Tab-separated table of C-alpha atoms and ligand atoms in Angstrom:
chain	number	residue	atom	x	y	z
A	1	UNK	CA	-0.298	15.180	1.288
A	2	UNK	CA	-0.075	17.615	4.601
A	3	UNK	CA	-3.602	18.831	5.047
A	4	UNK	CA	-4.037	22.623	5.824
A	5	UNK	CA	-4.595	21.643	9.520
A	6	UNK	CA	-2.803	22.992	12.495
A	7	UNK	CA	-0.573	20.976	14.684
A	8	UNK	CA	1.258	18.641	11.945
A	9	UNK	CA	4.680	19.634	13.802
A	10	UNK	CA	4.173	18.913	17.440
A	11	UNK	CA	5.727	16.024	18.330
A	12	UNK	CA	4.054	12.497	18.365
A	13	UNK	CA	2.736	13.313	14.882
A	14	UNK	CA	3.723	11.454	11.696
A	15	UNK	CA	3.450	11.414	8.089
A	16	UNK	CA	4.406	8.641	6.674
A	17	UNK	CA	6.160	8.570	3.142
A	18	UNK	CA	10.009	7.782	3.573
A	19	UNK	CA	11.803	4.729	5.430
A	20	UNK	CA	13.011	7.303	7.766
A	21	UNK	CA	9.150	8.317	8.809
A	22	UNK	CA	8.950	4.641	9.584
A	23	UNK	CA	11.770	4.254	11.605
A	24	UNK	CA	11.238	7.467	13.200
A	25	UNK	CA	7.909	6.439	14.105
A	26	UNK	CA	9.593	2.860	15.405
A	27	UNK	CA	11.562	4.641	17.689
A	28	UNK	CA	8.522	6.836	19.188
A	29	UNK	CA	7.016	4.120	20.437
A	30	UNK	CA	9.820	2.161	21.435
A	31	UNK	CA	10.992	5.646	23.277
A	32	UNK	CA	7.611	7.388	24.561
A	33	UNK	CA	6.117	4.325	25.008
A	34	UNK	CA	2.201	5.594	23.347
A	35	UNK	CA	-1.293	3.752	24.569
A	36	UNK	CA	-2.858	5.622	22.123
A	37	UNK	CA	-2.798	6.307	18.027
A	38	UNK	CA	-4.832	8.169	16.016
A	39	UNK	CA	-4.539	7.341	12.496
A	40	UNK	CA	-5.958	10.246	10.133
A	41	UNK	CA	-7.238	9.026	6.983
A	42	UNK	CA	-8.279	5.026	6.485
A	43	UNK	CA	-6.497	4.176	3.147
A	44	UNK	CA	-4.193	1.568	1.807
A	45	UNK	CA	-1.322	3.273	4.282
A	46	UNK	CA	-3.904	4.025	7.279
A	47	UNK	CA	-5.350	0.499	7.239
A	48	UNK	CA	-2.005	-0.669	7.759
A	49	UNK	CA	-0.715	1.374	10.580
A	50	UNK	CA	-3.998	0.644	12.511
A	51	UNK	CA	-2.582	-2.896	12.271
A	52	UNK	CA	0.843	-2.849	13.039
A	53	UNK	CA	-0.112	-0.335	16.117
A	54	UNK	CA	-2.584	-2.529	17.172
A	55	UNK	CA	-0.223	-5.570	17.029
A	56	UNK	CA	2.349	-3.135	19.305
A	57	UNK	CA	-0.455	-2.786	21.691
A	58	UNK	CA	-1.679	0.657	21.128
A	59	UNK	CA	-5.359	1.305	21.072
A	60	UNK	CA	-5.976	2.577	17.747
A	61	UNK	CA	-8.898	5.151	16.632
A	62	UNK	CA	-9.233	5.731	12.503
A	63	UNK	CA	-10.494	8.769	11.894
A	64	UNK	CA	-11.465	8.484	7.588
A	65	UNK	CA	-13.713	12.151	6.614
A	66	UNK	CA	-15.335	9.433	3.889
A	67	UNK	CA	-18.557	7.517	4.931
A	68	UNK	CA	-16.254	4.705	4.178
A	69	UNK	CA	-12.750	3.297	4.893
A	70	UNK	CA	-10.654	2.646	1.975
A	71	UNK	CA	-12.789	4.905	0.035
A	72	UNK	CA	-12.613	3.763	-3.643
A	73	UNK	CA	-13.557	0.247	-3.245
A	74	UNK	CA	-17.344	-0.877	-3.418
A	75	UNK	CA	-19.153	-0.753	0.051
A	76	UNK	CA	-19.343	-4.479	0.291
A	77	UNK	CA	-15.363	-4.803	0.391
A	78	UNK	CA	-15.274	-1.746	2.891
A	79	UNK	CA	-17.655	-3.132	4.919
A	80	UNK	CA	-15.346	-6.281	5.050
A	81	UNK	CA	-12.787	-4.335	5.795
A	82	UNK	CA	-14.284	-2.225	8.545
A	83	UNK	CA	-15.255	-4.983	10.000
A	84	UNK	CA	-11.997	-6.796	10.630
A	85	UNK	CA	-10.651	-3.700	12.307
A	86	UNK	CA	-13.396	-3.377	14.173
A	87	UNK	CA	-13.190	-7.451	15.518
A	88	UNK	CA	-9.836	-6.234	16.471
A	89	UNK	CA	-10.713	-3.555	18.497
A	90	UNK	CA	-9.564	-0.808	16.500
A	91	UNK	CA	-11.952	2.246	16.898
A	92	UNK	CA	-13.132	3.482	13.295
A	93	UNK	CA	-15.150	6.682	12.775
A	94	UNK	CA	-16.136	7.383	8.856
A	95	UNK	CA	-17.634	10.817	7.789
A	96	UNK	CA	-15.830	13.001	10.472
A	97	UNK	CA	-13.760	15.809	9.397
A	98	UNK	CA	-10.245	16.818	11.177
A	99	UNK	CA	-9.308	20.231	11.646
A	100	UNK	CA	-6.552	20.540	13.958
A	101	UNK	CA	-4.633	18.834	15.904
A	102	UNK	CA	-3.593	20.330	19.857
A	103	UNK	CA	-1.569	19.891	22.984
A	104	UNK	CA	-3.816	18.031	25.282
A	105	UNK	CA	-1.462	18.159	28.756
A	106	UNK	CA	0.797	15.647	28.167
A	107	UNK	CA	-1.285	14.323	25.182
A	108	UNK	CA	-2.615	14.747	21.675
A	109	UNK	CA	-5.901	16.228	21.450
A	110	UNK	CA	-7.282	15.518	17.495
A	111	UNK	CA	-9.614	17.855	17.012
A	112	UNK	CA	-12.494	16.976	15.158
A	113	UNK	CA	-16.053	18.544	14.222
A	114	UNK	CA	-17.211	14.956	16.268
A	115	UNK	CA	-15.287	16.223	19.008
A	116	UNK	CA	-11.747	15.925	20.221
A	117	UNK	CA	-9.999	12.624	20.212
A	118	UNK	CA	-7.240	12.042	22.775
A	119	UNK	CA	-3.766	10.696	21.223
A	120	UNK	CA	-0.492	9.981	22.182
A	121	UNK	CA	0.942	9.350	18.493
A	122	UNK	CA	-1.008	10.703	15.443
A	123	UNK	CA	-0.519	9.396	12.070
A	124	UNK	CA	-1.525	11.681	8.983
A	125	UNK	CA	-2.222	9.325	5.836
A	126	UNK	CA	-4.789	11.547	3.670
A	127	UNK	CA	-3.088	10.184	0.189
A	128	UNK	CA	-0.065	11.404	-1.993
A	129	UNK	CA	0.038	14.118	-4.725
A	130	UNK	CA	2.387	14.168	-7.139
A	131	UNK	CA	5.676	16.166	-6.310
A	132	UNK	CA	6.313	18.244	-9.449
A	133	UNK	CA	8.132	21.349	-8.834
A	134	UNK	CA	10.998	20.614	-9.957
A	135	UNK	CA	9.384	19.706	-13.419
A	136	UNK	CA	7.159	22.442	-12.962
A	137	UNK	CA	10.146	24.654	-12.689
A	138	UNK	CA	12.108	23.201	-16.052
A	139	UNK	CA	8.797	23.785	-18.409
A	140	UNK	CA	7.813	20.215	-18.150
A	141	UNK	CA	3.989	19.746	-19.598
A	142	UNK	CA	2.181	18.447	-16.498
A	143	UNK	CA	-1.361	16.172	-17.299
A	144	UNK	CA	-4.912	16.510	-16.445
A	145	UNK	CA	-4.665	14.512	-13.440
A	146	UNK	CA	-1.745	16.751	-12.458
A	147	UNK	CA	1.411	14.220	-12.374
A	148	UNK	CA	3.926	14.707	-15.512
A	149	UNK	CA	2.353	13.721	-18.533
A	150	UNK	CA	4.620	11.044	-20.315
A	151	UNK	CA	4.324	9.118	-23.663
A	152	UNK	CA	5.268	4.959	-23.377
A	153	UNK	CA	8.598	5.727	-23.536
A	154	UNK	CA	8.643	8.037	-20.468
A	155	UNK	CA	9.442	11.084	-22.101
A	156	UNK	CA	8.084	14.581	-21.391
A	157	UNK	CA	7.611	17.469	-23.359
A	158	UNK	CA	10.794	17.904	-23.171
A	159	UNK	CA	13.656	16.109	-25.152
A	160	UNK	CA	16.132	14.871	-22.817
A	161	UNK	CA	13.639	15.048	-19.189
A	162	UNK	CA	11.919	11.603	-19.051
A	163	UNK	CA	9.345	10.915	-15.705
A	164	UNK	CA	9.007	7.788	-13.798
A	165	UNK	CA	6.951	6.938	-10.771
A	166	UNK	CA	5.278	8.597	-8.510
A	167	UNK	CA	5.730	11.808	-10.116
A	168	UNK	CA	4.325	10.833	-13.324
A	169	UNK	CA	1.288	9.537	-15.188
A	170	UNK	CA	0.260	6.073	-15.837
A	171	UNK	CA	-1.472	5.205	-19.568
A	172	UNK	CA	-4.717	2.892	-17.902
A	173	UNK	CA	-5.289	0.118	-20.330
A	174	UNK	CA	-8.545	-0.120	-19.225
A	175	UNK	CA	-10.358	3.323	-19.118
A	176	UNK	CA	-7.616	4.140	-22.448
A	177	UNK	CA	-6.103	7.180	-21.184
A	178	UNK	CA	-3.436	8.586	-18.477
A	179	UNK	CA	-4.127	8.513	-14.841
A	180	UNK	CA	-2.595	9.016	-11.687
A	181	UNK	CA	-2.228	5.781	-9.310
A	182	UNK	CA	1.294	5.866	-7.545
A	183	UNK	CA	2.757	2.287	-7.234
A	184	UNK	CA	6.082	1.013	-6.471
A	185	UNK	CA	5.264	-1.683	-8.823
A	186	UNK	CA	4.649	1.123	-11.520
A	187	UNK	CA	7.541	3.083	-10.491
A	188	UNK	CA	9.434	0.042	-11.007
A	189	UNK	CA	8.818	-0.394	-14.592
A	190	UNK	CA	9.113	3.307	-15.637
A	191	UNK	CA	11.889	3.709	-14.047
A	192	UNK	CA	13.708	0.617	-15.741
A	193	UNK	CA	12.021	1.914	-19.197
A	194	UNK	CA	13.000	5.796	-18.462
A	195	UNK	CA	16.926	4.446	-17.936
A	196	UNK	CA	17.111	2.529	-20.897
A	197	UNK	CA	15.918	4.978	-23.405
A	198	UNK	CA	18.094	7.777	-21.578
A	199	UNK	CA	21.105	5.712	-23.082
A	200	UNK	CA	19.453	4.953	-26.463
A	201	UNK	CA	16.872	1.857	-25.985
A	202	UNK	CA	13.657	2.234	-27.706
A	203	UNK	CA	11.376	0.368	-24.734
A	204	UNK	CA	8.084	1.036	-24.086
A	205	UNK	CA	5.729	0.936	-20.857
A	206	UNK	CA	2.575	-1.181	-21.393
A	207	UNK	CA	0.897	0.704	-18.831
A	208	UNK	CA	-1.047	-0.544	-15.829
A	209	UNK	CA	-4.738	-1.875	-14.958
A	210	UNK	CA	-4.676	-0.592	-11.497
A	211	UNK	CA	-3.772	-3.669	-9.407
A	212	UNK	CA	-3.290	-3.172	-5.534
A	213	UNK	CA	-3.697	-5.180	-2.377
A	214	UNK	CA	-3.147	-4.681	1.368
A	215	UNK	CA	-3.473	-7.164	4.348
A	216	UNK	CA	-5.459	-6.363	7.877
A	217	UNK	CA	-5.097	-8.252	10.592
A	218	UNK	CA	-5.971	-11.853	8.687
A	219	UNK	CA	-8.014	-10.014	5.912
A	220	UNK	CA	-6.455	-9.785	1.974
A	221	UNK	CA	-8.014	-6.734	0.179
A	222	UNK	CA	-7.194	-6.876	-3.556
A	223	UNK	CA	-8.191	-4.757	-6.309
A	224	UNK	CA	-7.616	-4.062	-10.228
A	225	UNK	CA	-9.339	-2.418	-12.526
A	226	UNK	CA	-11.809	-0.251	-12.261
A	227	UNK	CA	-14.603	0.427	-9.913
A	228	UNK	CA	-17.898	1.815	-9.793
A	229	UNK	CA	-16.353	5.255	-8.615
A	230	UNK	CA	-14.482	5.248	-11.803
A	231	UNK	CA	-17.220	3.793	-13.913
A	232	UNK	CA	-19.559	6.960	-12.777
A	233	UNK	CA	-16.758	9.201	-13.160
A	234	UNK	CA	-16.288	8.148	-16.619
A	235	UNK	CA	-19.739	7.457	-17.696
A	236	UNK	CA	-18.802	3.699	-18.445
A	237	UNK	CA	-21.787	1.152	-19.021
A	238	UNK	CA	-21.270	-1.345	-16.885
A	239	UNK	CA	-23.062	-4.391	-14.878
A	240	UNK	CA	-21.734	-5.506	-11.731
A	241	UNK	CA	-22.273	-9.350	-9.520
A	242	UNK	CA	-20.852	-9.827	-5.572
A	243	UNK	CA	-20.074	-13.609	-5.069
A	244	UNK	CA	-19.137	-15.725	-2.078
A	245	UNK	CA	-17.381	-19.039	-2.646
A	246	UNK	CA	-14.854	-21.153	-0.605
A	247	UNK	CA	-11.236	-20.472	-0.985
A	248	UNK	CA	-10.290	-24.216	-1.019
A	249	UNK	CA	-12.318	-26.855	-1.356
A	250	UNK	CA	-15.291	-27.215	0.677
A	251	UNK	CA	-14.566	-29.116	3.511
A	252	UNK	CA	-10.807	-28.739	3.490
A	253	UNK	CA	-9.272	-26.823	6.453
A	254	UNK	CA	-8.368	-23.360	6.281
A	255	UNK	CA	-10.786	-22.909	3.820
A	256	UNK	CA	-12.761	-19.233	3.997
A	257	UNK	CA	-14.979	-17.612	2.333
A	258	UNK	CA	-13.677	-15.015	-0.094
A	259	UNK	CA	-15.895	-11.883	-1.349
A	260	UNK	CA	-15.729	-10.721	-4.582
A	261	UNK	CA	-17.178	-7.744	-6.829
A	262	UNK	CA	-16.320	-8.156	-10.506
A	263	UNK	CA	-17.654	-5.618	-13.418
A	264	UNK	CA	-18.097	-6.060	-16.865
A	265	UNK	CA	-19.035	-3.771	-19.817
A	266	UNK	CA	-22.434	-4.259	-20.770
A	267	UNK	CA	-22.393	-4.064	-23.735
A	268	UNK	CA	-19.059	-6.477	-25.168
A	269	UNK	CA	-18.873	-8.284	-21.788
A	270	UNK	CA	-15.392	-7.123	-21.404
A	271	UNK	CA	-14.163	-7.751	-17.595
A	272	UNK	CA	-13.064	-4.179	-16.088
A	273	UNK	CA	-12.468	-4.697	-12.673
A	274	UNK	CA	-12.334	-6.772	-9.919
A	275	UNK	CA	-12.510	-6.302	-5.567
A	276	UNK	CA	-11.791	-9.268	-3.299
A	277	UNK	CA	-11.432	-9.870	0.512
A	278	UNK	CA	-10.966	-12.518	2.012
A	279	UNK	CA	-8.829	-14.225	5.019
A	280	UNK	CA	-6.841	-16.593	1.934
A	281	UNK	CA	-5.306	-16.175	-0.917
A	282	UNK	CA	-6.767	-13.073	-2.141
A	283	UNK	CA	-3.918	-10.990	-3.408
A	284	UNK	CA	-2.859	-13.453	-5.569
A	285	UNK	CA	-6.468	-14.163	-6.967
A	286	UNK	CA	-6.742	-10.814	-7.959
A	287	UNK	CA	-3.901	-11.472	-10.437
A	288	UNK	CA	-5.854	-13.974	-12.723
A	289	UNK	CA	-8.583	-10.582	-12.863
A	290	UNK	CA	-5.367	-8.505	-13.416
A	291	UNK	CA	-3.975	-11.009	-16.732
A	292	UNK	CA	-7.654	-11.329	-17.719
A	293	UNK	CA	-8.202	-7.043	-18.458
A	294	UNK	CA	-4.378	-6.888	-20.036
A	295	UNK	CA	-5.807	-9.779	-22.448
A	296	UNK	CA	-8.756	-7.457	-22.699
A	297	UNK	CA	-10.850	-10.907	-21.939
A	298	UNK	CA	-14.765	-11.191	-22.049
A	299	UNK	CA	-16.308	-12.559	-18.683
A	300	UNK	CA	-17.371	-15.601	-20.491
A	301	UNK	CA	-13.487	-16.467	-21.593
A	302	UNK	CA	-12.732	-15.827	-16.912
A	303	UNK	CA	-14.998	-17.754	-16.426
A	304	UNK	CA	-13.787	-20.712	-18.765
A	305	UNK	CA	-10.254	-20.307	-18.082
A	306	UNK	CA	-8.359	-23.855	-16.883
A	307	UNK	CA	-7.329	-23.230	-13.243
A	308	UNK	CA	-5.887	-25.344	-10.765
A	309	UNK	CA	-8.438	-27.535	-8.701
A	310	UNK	CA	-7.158	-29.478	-5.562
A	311	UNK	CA	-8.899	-29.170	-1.985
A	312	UNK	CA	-5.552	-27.552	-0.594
A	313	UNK	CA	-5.960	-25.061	-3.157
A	314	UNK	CA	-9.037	-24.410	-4.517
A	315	UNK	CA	-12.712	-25.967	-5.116
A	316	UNK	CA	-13.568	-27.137	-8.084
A	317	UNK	CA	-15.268	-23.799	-9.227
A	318	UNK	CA	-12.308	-21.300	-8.131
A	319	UNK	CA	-13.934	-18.162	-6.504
A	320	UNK	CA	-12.700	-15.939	-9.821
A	321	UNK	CA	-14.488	-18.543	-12.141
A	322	UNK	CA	-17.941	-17.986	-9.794
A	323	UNK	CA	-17.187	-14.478	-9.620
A	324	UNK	CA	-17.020	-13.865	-13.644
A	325	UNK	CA	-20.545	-16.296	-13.790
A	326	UNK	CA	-22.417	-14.495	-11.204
A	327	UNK	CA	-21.202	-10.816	-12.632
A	328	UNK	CA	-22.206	-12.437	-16.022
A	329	UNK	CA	-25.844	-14.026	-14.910
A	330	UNK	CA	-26.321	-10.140	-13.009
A	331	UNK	CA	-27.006	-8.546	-16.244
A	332	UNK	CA	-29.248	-11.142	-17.676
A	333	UNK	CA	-31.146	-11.604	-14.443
A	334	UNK	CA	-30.630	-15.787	-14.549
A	335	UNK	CA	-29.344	-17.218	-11.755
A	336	UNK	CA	-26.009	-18.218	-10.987
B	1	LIG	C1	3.911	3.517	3.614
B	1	LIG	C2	3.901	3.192	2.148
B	1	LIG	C3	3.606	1.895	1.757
B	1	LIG	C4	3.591	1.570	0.392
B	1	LIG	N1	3.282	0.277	0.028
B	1	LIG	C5	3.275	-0.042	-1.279
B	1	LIG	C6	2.968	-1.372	-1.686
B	1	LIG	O1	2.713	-2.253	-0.856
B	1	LIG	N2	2.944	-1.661	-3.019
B	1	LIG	C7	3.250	-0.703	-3.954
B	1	LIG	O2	3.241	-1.026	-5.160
B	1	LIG	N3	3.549	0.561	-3.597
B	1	LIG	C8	3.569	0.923	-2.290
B	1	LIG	N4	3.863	2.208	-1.908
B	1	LIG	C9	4.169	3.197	-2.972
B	1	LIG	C10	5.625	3.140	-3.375
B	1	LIG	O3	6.431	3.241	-2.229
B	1	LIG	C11	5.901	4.292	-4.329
B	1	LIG	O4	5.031	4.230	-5.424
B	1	LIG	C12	7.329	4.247	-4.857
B	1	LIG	O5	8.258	4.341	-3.806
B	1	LIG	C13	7.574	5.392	-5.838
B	1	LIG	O6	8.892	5.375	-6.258
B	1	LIG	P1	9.564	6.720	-6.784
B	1	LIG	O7	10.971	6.378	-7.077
B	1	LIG	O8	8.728	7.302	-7.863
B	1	LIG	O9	9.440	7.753	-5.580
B	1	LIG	P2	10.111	7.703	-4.138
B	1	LIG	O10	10.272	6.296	-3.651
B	1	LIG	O11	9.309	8.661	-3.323
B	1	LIG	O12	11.566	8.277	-4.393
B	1	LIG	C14	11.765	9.612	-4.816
B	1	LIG	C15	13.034	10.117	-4.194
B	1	LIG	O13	13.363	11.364	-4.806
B	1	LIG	C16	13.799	12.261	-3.811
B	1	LIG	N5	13.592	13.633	-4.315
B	1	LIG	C17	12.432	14.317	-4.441
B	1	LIG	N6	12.650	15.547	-4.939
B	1	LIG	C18	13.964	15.651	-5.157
B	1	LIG	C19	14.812	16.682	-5.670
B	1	LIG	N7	14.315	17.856	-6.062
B	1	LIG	N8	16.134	16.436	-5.758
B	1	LIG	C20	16.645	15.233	-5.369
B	1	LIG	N9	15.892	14.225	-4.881
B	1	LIG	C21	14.574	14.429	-4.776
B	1	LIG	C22	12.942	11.926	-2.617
B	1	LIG	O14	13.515	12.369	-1.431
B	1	LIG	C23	12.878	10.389	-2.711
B	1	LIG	O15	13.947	9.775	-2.032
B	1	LIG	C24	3.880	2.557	-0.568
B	1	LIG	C25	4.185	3.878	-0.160
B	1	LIG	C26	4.198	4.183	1.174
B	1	LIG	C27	4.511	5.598	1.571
């Protein structure tokens, strides 16, 4: 997305969607030689370019107009989060509000209603929206979320136009109805599913649960599922636990703690989501959460599941087999 903000063509500023922004943004720094990046917007793609700037040297300031960075995830995973950029000296300002972006001598002056921000190299990473227009234009039947609205085979409204990726719709398994979460993982499958019955298969997309993960500095983020921003926004009953448990086994080295949020329908004890951060072996932890709300599994079958135990690996109580108990013993008040 371009916000409707002044100064998105001078030079030193980026979006960042293609290879080619990356490599043009590569060759800024390797050419200009920047001190200083602001990054506009502190999302999956935001968090990441504070990181790799920082790495290149550049002081890095995250601008994020939500009282939170990577808005979407629970405040206790944010928090996490904030916090490892901050321990790497990355300056992060939540709840401030760009509007323009200015010349500042030889500089970058982001303009903010904080005040103005001195840059050398500005990075605009606000989110995506789906690119339609061309669908638009045929008569394709766009969804509620906006993105083309396609059935499990990928087909539109129209016979002969299937949609794949980050133009089209998702079917969420676990909220039961289309939405919009752009993923090169999703685009992927869809795409694979779209060719095949262009030429006559009969495949169908299973649809996603919303699984994503990022790294910062030494921090895994994870997520699938849904989260309380999505259990508000569709009026979901749920109960939620935040758990803290070694990655390994207690005493083995390396091991850290990992955070983790899970949620769970009150009422069948259905897992719906899962958050986790952590400095080890996070992203892949998140999968067993992932499997677990495909297989539509109850918190009490997570937390029974047979998982590997060894100190290099894990304790003997795996952080997701904690997590699941503690979200479990939240709604009946017992202890963990
Ligand atoms: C910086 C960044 C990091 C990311 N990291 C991850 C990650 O770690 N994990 C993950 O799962 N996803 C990630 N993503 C998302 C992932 O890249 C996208 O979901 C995926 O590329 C979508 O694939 P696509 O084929 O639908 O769209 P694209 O990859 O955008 O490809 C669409 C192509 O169509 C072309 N096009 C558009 N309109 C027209 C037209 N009218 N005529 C002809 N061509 C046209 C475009 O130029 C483009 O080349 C990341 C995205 C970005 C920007």
């Amino acid at each position: 997305m371009r916000p409707p903000i002044s100064g998105l063509d001078l030079p030193g500023v980026f979006l960042l969607r293609e290879l080619t922004d990356g490599a043009a943004i590569k060759r800024f720094i390797d050419e200009a030689g920047p001190r200083c990046a602001a990054i506009i917007g502190a999302g999956y793609i935001g968090i990441e370019m504070a990181d790799v700037l920082s790495r290149r040297g550049l002081t890095v300031h995250v601008l994020e107009h939500a009282n939170q960075v990577i808005p979407g995830f629970e405040p206790v995973i944010s928090g996490i989060v904030g916090e490892e950029l901050r321990r790497h000296g990355v300056h992060v300002d939540t709840g401030v509000t760009v509007q323009g972006i200015d010349t500042a001598g030889q500089r970058l002056s982001v303009l903010t209603d904080k005040g103005p921000v001195t840059a050398d190299l500005v990075i605009v990473s606000i989110g995506v929206r789906p690119n339609v227009a061309l669908a638009r234009s045929a008569g394709v039947q766009l969804g509620t979320t906006g993105a083309i609205a396609v059935d499990a085979m990928q087909r539109t409204n129209i016979a002969g136009i299937f949609a794949a990726g980050d133009c089209a719709e998702a079917f969420n398994q676990v909220l039961g109805r289309p939405v919009y979460m752009p993923l090169g993982t999703t685009a992927n499958k869809q795409g694979k599913i779209a060719g095949a019955n262009a030429v006559g298969a009969e495949e169908r997309f299973a649809g996603i649960v919303g699984t994503a993960g990022f790294r910062v500095f030494d921090l895994e983020v994870a997520r699938t599922g849904v989260g309380s921003t999505e259990i508000s926004g569709y009026g979901l009953d749920a109960i939620s636990g935040v758990s803290r448990h070694s990655s390994r086994g207690h005493h083995f080295p390396g091991s850290v703690q990992i955070t983790t949020v899970v949620f769970i329908d009150r009422a069948s004890g259905r897992v719906l989501g899962a958050q986790m951060a952590g400095a080890d072996t996070v992203a892949k932890r998140i999968d067993v959460f992932a499997t677990a709300l495909h297989a539509r599994m109850s918190v009490r079958e997570v937390e029974s599941l047979d998982l590997c135990y060894a100190p290099p690996f894990a304790p003997v109580y795996d952080p997701v087999l904690i997590a699941a108990s503690v979200a479990r013993k939240a709604g009946t008040g017992s202890s963990p």
